[in-house]
CSV table of C-alpha atoms in Angstrom, one decimal:
chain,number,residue,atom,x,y,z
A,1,UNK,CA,0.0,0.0,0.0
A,2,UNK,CA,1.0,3.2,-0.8
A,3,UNK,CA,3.0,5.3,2.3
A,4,UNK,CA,0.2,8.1,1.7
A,5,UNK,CA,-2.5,6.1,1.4
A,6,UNK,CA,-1.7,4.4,4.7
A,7,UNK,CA,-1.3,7.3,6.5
A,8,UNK,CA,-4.5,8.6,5.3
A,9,UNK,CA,-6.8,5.3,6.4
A,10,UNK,CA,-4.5,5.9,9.7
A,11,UNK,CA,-5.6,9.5,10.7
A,12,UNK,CA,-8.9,8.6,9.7
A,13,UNK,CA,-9.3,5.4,11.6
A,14,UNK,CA,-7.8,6.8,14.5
A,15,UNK,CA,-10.1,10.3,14.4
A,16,UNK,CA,-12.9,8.4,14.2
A,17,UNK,CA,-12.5,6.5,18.0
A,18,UNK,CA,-10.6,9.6,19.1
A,19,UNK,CA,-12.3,11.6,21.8
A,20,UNK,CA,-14.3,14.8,20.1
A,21,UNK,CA,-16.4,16.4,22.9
A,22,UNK,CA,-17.1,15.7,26.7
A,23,UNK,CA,-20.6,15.5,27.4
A,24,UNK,CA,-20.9,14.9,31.0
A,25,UNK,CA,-18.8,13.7,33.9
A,26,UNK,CA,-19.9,11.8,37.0
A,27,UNK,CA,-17.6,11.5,40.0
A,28,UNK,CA,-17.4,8.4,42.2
A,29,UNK,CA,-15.4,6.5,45.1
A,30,UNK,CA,-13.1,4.8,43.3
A,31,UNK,CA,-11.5,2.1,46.4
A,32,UNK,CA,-13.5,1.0,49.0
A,33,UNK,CA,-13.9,2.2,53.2
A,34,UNK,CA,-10.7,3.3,54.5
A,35,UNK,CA,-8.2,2.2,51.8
A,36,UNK,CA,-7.4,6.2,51.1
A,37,UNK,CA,-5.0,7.0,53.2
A,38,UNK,CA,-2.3,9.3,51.4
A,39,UNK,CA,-5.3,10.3,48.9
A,40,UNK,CA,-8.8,10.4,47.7
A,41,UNK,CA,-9.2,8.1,44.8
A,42,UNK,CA,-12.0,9.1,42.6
A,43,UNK,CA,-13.3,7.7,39.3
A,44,UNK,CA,-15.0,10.2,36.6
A,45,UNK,CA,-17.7,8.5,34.7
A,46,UNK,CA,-17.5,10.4,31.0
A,47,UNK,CA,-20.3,10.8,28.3
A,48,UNK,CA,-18.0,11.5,25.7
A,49,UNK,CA,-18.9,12.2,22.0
A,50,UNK,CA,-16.1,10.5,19.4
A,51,UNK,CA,-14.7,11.7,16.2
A,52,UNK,CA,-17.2,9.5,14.3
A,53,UNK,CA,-20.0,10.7,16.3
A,54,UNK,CA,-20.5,7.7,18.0
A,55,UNK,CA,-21.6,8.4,22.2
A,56,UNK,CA,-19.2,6.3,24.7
A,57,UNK,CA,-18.6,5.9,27.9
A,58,UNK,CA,-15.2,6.2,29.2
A,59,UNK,CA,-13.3,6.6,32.7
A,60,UNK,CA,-10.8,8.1,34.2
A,61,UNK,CA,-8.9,7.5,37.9
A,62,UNK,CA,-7.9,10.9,39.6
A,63,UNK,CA,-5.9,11.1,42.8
A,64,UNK,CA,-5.8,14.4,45.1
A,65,UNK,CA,-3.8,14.8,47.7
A,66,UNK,CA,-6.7,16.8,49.9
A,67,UNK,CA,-6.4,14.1,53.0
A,68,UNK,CA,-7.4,16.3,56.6
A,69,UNK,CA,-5.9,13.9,59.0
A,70,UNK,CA,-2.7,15.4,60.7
A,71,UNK,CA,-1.2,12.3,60.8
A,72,UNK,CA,-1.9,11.6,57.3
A,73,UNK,CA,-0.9,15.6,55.9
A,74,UNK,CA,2.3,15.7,58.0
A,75,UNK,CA,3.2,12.0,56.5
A,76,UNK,CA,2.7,13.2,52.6
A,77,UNK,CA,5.1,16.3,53.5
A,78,UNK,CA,7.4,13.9,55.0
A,79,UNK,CA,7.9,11.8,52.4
A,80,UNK,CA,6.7,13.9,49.3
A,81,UNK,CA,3.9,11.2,48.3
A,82,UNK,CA,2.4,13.2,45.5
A,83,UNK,CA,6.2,14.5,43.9
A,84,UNK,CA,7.4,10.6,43.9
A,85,UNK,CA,4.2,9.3,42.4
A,86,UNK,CA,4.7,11.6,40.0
A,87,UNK,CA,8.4,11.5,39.5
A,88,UNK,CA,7.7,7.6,39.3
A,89,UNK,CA,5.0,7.5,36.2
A,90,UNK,CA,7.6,9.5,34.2
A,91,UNK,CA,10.0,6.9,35.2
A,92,UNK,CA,7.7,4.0,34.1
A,93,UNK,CA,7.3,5.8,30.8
A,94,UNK,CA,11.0,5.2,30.3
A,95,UNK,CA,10.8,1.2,30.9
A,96,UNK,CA,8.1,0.9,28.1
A,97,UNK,CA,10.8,2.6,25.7
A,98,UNK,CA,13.4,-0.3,27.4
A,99,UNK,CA,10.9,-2.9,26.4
A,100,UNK,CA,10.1,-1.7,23.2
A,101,UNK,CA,13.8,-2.0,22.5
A,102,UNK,CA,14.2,-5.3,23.7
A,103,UNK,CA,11.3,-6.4,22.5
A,104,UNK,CA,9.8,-7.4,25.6
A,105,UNK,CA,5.9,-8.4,24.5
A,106,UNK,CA,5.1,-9.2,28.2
A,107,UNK,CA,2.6,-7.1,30.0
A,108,UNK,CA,3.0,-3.2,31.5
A,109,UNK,CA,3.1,-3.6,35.2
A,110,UNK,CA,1.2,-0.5,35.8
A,111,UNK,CA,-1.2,2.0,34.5
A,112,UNK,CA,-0.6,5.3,32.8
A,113,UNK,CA,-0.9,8.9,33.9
A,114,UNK,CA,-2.8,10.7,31.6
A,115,UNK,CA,-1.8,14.1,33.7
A,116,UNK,CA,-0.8,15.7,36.6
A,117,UNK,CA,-1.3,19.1,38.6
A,118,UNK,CA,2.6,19.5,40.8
A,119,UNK,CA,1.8,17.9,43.1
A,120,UNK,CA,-1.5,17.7,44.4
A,121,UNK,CA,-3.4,15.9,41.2
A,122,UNK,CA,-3.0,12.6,39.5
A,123,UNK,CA,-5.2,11.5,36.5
A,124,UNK,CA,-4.7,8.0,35.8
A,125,UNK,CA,-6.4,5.7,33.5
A,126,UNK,CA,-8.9,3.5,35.2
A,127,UNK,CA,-7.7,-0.3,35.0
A,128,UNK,CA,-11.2,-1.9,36.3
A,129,UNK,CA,-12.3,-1.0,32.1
A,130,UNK,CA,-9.6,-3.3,30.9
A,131,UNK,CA,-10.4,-5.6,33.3
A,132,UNK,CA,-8.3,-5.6,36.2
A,133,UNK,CA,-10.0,-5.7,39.7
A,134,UNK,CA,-8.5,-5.9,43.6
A,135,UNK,CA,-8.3,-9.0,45.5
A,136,UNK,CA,-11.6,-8.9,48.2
A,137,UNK,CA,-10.4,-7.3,51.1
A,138,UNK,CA,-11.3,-10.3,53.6
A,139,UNK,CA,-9.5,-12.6,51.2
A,140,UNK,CA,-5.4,-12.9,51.3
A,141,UNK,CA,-3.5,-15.1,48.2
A,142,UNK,CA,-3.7,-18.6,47.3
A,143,UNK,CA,-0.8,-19.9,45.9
A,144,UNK,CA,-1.7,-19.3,42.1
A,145,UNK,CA,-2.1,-15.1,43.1
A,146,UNK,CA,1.3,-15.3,45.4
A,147,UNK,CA,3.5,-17.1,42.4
A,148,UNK,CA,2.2,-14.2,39.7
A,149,UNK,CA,2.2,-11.7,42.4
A,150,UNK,CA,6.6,-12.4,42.7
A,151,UNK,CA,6.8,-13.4,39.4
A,152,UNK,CA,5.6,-9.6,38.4
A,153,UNK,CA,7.8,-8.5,41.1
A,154,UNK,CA,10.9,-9.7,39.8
A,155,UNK,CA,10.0,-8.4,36.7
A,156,UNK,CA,10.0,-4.6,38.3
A,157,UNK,CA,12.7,-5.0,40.0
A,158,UNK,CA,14.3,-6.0,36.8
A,159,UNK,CA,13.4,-3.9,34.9
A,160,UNK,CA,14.3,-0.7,37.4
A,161,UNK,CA,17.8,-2.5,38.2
A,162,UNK,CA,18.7,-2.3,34.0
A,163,UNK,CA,16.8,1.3,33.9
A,164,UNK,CA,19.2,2.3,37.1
A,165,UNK,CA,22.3,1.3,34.9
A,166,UNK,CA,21.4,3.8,32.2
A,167,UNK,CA,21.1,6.7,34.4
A,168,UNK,CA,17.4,7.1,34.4
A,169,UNK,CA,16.1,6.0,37.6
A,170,UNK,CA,14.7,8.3,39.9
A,171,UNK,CA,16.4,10.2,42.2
A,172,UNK,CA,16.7,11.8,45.1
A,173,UNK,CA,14.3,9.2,47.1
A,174,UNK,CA,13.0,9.5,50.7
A,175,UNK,CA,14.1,7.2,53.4
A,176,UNK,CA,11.4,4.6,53.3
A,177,UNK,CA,8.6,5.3,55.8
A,178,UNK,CA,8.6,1.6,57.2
A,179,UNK,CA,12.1,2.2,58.9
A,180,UNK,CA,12.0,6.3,59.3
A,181,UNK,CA,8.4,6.7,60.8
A,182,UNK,CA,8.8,6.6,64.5
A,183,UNK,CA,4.8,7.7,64.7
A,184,UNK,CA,4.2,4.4,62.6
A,185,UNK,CA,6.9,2.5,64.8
A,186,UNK,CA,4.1,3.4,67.9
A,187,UNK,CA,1.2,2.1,66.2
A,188,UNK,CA,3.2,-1.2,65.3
A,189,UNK,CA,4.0,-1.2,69.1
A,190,UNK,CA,0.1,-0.6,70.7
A,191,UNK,CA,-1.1,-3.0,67.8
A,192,UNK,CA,1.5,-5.5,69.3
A,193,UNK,CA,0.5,-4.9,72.6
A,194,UNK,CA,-3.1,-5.4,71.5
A,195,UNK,CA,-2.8,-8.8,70.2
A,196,UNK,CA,-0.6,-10.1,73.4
A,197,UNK,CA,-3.6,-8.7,75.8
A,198,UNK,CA,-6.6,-10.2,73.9
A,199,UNK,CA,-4.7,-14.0,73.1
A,200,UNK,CA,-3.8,-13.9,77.2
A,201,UNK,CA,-7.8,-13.0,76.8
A,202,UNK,CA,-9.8,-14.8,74.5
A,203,UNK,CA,-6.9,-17.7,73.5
A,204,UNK,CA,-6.6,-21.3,75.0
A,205,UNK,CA,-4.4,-20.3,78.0
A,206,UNK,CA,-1.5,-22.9,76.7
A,207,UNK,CA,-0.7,-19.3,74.5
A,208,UNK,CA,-0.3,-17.1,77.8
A,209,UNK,CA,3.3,-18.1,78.4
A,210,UNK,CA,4.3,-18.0,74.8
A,211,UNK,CA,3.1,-14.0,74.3
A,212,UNK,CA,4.5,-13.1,77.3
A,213,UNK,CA,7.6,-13.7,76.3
A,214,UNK,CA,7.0,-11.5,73.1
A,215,UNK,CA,8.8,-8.0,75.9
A,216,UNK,CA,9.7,-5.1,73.5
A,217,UNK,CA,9.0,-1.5,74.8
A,218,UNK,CA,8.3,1.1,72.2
A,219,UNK,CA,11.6,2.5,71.8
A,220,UNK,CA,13.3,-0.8,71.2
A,221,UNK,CA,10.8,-1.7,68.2
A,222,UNK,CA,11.6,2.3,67.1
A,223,UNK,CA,15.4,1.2,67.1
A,224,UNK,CA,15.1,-2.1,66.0
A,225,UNK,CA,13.3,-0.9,62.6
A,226,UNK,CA,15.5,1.8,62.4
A,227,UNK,CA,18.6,-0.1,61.9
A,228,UNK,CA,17.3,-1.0,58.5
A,229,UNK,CA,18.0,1.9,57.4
A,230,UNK,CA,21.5,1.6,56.4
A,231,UNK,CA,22.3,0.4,52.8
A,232,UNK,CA,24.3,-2.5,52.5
A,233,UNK,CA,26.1,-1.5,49.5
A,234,UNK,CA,27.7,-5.2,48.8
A,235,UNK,CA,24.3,-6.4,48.0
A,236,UNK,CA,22.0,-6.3,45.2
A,237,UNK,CA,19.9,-2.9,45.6
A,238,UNK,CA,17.2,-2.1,43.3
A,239,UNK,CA,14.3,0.7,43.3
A,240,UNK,CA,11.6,-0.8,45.3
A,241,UNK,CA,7.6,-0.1,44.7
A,242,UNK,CA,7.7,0.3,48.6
A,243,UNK,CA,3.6,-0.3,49.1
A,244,UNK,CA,3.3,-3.8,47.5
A,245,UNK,CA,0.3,-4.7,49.8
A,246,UNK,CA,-3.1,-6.5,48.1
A,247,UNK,CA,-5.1,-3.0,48.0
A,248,UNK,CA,-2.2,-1.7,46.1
A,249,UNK,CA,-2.3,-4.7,43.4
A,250,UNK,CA,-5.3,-4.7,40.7
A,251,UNK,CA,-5.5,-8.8,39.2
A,252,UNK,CA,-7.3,-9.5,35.9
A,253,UNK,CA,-8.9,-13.2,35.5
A,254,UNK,CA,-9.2,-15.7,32.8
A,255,UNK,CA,-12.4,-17.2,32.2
A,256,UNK,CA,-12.0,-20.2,35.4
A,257,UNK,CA,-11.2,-17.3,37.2
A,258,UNK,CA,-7.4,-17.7,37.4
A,259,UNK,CA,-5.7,-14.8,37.6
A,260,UNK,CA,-3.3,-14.4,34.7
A,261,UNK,CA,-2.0,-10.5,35.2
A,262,UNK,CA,-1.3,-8.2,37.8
A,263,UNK,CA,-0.6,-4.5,37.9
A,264,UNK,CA,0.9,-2.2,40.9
A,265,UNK,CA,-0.3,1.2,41.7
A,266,UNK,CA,0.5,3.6,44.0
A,267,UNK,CA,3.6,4.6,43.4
A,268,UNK,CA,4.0,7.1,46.4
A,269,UNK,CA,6.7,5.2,48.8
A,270,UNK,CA,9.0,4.2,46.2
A,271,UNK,CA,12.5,3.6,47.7
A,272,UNK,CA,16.1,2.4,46.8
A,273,UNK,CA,17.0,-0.4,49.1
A,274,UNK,CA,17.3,-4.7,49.0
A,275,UNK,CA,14.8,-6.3,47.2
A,276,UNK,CA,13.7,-9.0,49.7
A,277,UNK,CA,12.0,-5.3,51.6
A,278,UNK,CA,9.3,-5.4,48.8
A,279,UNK,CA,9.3,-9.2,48.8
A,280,UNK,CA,8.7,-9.9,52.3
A,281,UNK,CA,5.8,-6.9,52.3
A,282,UNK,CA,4.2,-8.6,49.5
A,283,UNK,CA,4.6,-11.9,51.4
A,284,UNK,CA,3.7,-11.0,54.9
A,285,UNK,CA,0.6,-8.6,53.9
A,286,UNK,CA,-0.7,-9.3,50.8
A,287,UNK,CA,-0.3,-13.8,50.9
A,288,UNK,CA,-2.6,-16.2,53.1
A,289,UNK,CA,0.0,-16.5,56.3
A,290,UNK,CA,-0.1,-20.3,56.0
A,291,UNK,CA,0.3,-20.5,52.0
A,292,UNK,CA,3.3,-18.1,52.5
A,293,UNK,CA,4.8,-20.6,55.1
A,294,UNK,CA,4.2,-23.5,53.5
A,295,UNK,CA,5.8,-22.4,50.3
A,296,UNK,CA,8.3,-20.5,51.4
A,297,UNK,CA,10.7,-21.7,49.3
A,298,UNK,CA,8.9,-22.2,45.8
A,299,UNK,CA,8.0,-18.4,46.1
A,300,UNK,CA,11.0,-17.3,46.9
A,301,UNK,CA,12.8,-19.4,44.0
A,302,UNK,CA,9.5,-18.0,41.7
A,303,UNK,CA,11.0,-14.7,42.5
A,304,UNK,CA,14.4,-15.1,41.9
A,305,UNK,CA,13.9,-17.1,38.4
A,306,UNK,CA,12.0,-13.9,36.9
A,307,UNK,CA,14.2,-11.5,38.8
A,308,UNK,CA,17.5,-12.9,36.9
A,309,UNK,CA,15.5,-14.0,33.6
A,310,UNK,CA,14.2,-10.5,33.3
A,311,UNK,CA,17.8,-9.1,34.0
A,312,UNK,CA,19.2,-11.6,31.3
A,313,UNK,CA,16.4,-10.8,28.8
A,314,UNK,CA,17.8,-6.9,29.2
A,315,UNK,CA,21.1,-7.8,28.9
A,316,UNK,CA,22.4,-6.5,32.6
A,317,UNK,CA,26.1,-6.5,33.0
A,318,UNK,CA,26.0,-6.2,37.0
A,319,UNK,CA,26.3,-8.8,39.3
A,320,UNK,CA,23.2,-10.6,39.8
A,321,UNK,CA,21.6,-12.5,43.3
A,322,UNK,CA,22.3,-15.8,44.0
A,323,UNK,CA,19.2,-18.2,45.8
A,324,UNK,CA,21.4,-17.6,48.9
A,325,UNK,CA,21.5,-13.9,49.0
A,326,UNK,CA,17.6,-13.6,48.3
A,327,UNK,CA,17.4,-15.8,51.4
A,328,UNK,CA,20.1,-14.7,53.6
A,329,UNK,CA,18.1,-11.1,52.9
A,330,UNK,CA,14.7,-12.7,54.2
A,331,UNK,CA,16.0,-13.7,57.3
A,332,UNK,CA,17.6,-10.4,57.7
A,333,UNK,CA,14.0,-8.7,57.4
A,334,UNK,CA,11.9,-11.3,59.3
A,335,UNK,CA,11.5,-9.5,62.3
A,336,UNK,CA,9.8,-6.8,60.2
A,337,UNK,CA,8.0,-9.5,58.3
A,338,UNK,CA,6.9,-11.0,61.9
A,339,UNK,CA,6.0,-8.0,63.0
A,340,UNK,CA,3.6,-6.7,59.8
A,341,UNK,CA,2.1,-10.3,60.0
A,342,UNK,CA,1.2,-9.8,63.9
A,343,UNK,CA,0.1,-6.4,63.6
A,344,UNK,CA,-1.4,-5.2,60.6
A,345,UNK,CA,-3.0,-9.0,59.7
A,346,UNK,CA,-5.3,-8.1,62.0
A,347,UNK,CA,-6.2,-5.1,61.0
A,348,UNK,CA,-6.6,-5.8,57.3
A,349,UNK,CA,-8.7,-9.1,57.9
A,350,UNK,CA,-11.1,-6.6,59.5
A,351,UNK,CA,-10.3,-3.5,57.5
A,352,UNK,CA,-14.3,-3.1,56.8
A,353,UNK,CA,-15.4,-2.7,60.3
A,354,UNK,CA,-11.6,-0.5,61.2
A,355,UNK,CA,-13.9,2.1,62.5
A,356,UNK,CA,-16.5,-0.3,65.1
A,357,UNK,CA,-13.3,-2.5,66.5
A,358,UNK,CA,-10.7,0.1,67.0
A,359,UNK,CA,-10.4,3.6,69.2
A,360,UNK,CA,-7.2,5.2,68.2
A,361,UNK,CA,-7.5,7.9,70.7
A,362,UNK,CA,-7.7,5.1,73.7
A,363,UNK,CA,-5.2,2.5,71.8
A,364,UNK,CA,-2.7,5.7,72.0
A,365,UNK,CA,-3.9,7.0,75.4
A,366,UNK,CA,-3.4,3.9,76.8
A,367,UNK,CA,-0.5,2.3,74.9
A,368,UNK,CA,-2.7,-0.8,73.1
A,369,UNK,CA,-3.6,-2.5,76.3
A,370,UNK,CA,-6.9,-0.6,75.9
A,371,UNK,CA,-9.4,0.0,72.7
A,372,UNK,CA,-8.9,-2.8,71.0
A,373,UNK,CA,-12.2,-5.2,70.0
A,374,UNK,CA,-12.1,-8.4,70.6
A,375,UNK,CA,-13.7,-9.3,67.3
A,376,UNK,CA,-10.6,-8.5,66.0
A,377,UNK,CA,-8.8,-11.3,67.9
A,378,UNK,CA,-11.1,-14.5,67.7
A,379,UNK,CA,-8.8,-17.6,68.3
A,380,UNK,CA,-11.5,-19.0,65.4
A,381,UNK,CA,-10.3,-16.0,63.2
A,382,UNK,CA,-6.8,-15.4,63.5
A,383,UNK,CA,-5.1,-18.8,65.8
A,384,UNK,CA,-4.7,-21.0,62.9
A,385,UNK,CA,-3.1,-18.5,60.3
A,386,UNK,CA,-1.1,-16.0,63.1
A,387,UNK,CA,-0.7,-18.7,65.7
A,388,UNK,CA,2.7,-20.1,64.3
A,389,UNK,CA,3.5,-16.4,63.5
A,390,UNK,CA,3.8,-15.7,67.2
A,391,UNK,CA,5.5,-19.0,67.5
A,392,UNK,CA,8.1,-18.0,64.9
A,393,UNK,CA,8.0,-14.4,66.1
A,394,UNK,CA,9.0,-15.6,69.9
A,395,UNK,CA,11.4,-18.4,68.6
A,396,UNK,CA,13.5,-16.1,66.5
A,397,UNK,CA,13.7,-12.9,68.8
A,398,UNK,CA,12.6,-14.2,72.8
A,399,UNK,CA,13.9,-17.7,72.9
A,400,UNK,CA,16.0,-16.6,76.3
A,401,UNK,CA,12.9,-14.9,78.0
């Protein structure tokens, strides 16, 4: 075909399901009961009129950074949520031009940004229309969602590592909030308190001597996460998502409901650090606690093999992770893993009723031994996938108590 001709079927085939005129907007929720935390997530419902006249509906995801909480505002000036977000999707744009030149035919990872206001306004395109849908909140991952889940992760992390050798990763990164925030270091420390007070409670009392052993004030758990801070420069560093829980992961399905792709969003607490932080969030927040323990090892070796294919398929000169460091980096990180398990499992299991089974003026007020629900702490609920948790958690870290 002729080079004009083509170009002419071209402009006219793509004016024709290009978008001509808005005709009305609607504005919704976009995530559920208290999943905004750094933002409110809306979605705009658009009447729009296309180039060949025809009337569609299309949406539209728009995040703004107009949160009241003082906790919350002082914690987006902290950590410049909104400026990394941003600073991230322009990043991202840069990895599709990587896999366009390696030919990479796999799926995006994430969505695009369509715009942005600096750096109160995000307009993102709205994955539920292509498909993609979260993970029920009361629900954590079966194996088949924890393989892909890694599997994608290794592919980031991939991908950033060869983007990082090219000069083009982002800069200038906060310290992550998990080790900086000493305010979220309390809340870690009252939950903790919470769950030893209502097993010595509710629980068989064969678990009162194993949680009392579990004695941490609130500045050792401050300085115990701190310490994470430091970057081990021998190892294998990459630019991590930094939020990889299951709110913050959108699945699509095949037709027997398997779930065959996975995208992140949320790009606000991106940090440079080891991988195995993103891996043992994903694993400690977003999997089932006893399919993460009973397959430790196959996920973790699911990880690796996309994490070094994904490298090879980019041709990365660096030295890459052995099985052993990706391990040795686990254990490094289990006490944080431990700890998210024992005090945020609770709280995300539950996340729908946050409001009727916790008092956050009383938890702080009185340090977590008060205003805390029971509900929240059922042995029926939470003994068979956090009992060996504790177990673990007072093994490792209060064997000697």
């Amino acid at each position: 075909m002729d080079k004009d001709i083509l170009e002419s079927v071209l402009k006219r085939n793509w004016r024709e399901v290009s978008l001509e005129k808005i005709v009305s907007v609607e504005s919704s929720p976009a995530v559920g009961k208290h999943l905004n935390f750094l933002s409110n997530v809306d979605r705009l419902n658009i009447k729009a009129i296309l180039g060949n006249g025809r009337i569609a509906k299309k949406s539209l995801i728009i995040k703004l950074c107009t949160v009241t909480g003082e906790f919350q505002s002082k914690f987006n000036g902290k950590y410049d949520t909104f400026k990394t977000e941003t600073m991230m999707y322009d990043t991202l744009t840069k990895i599709e031009y990587l896999m366009e030149e390696f030919e990479d035919t796999e799926d995006i990872l994430w969505c695009k940004m369509v715009h942005h206001i600096p750096y109160s306004c995000i307009v993102l395109e709205d994955l539920k229309a292509r498909g993609f849908r979260m993970a029920e909140r009361t629900q954590f991952y079966d194996l088949d969602h924890a393989l892909l889940a890694v599997h994608s992760l290794g592919r980031y992390h991939g991908m950033f590592k060869t983007l990082e050798t090219r000069g083009l990763s982002p800069q200038g990164l906060k310290t992550w909030y998990l080790f900086d925030s000493e305010e979220m270091h309390a809340y870690f420390y009252y939950d903790l308190v919470g769950l030893v007070e209502a097993v010595k409670r509710l629980w068989n009392p064969s678990w009162t001597p194993i949680v009392e052993k579990i004695k941490i004030t609130k500045t050792e758990l401050h300085e115990r996460l701190k310490t994470f801070k430091e970057l081990d420069q021998t190892k294998f560093n990459v630019t991590n998502h930094g939020d990889c829980h299951k709110n913050n992961i959108l699945i699509k399905y095949d037709w027997d409901k398997k779930p065959i792709a996975m995208r992140f969003v949320d790009f606000q607490l991106v940090h440079y650090g080891s991988p195995c932080t993103d891996l043992t969030y994903m694993l400690y927040l977003a999997v089932d606690p006893c399919v993460r323990r009973d397959n430790f090892d196959l996920i973790l070796k699911t990880y690796h093999n996309s994490l070094v294919n994904t490298l090879d398929k980019y041709n990365f000169q660096g030295n890459k992770p052995d099985m052993e460091e990706i391990r040795n980096g686990m254990e490094k990180y289990s006490f944080m893993g431990l700890i998210l398990s024992l005090t945020w499992h609770p709280n995300l299991l539950q996340s729908e009723k946050r409001e009727e089974l916790r008092d956050y003026k009383k938890i702080a007020a009185t340090e977590g031994m008060e205003g805390h629900a029971d509900e929240g702490f059922l042995p029926q609920v939470l003994e068979r996938s956090l009992g060996p948790d504790i177990i673990a958690f007072v093994d490792k870290f209060y064997s000697e108590s």
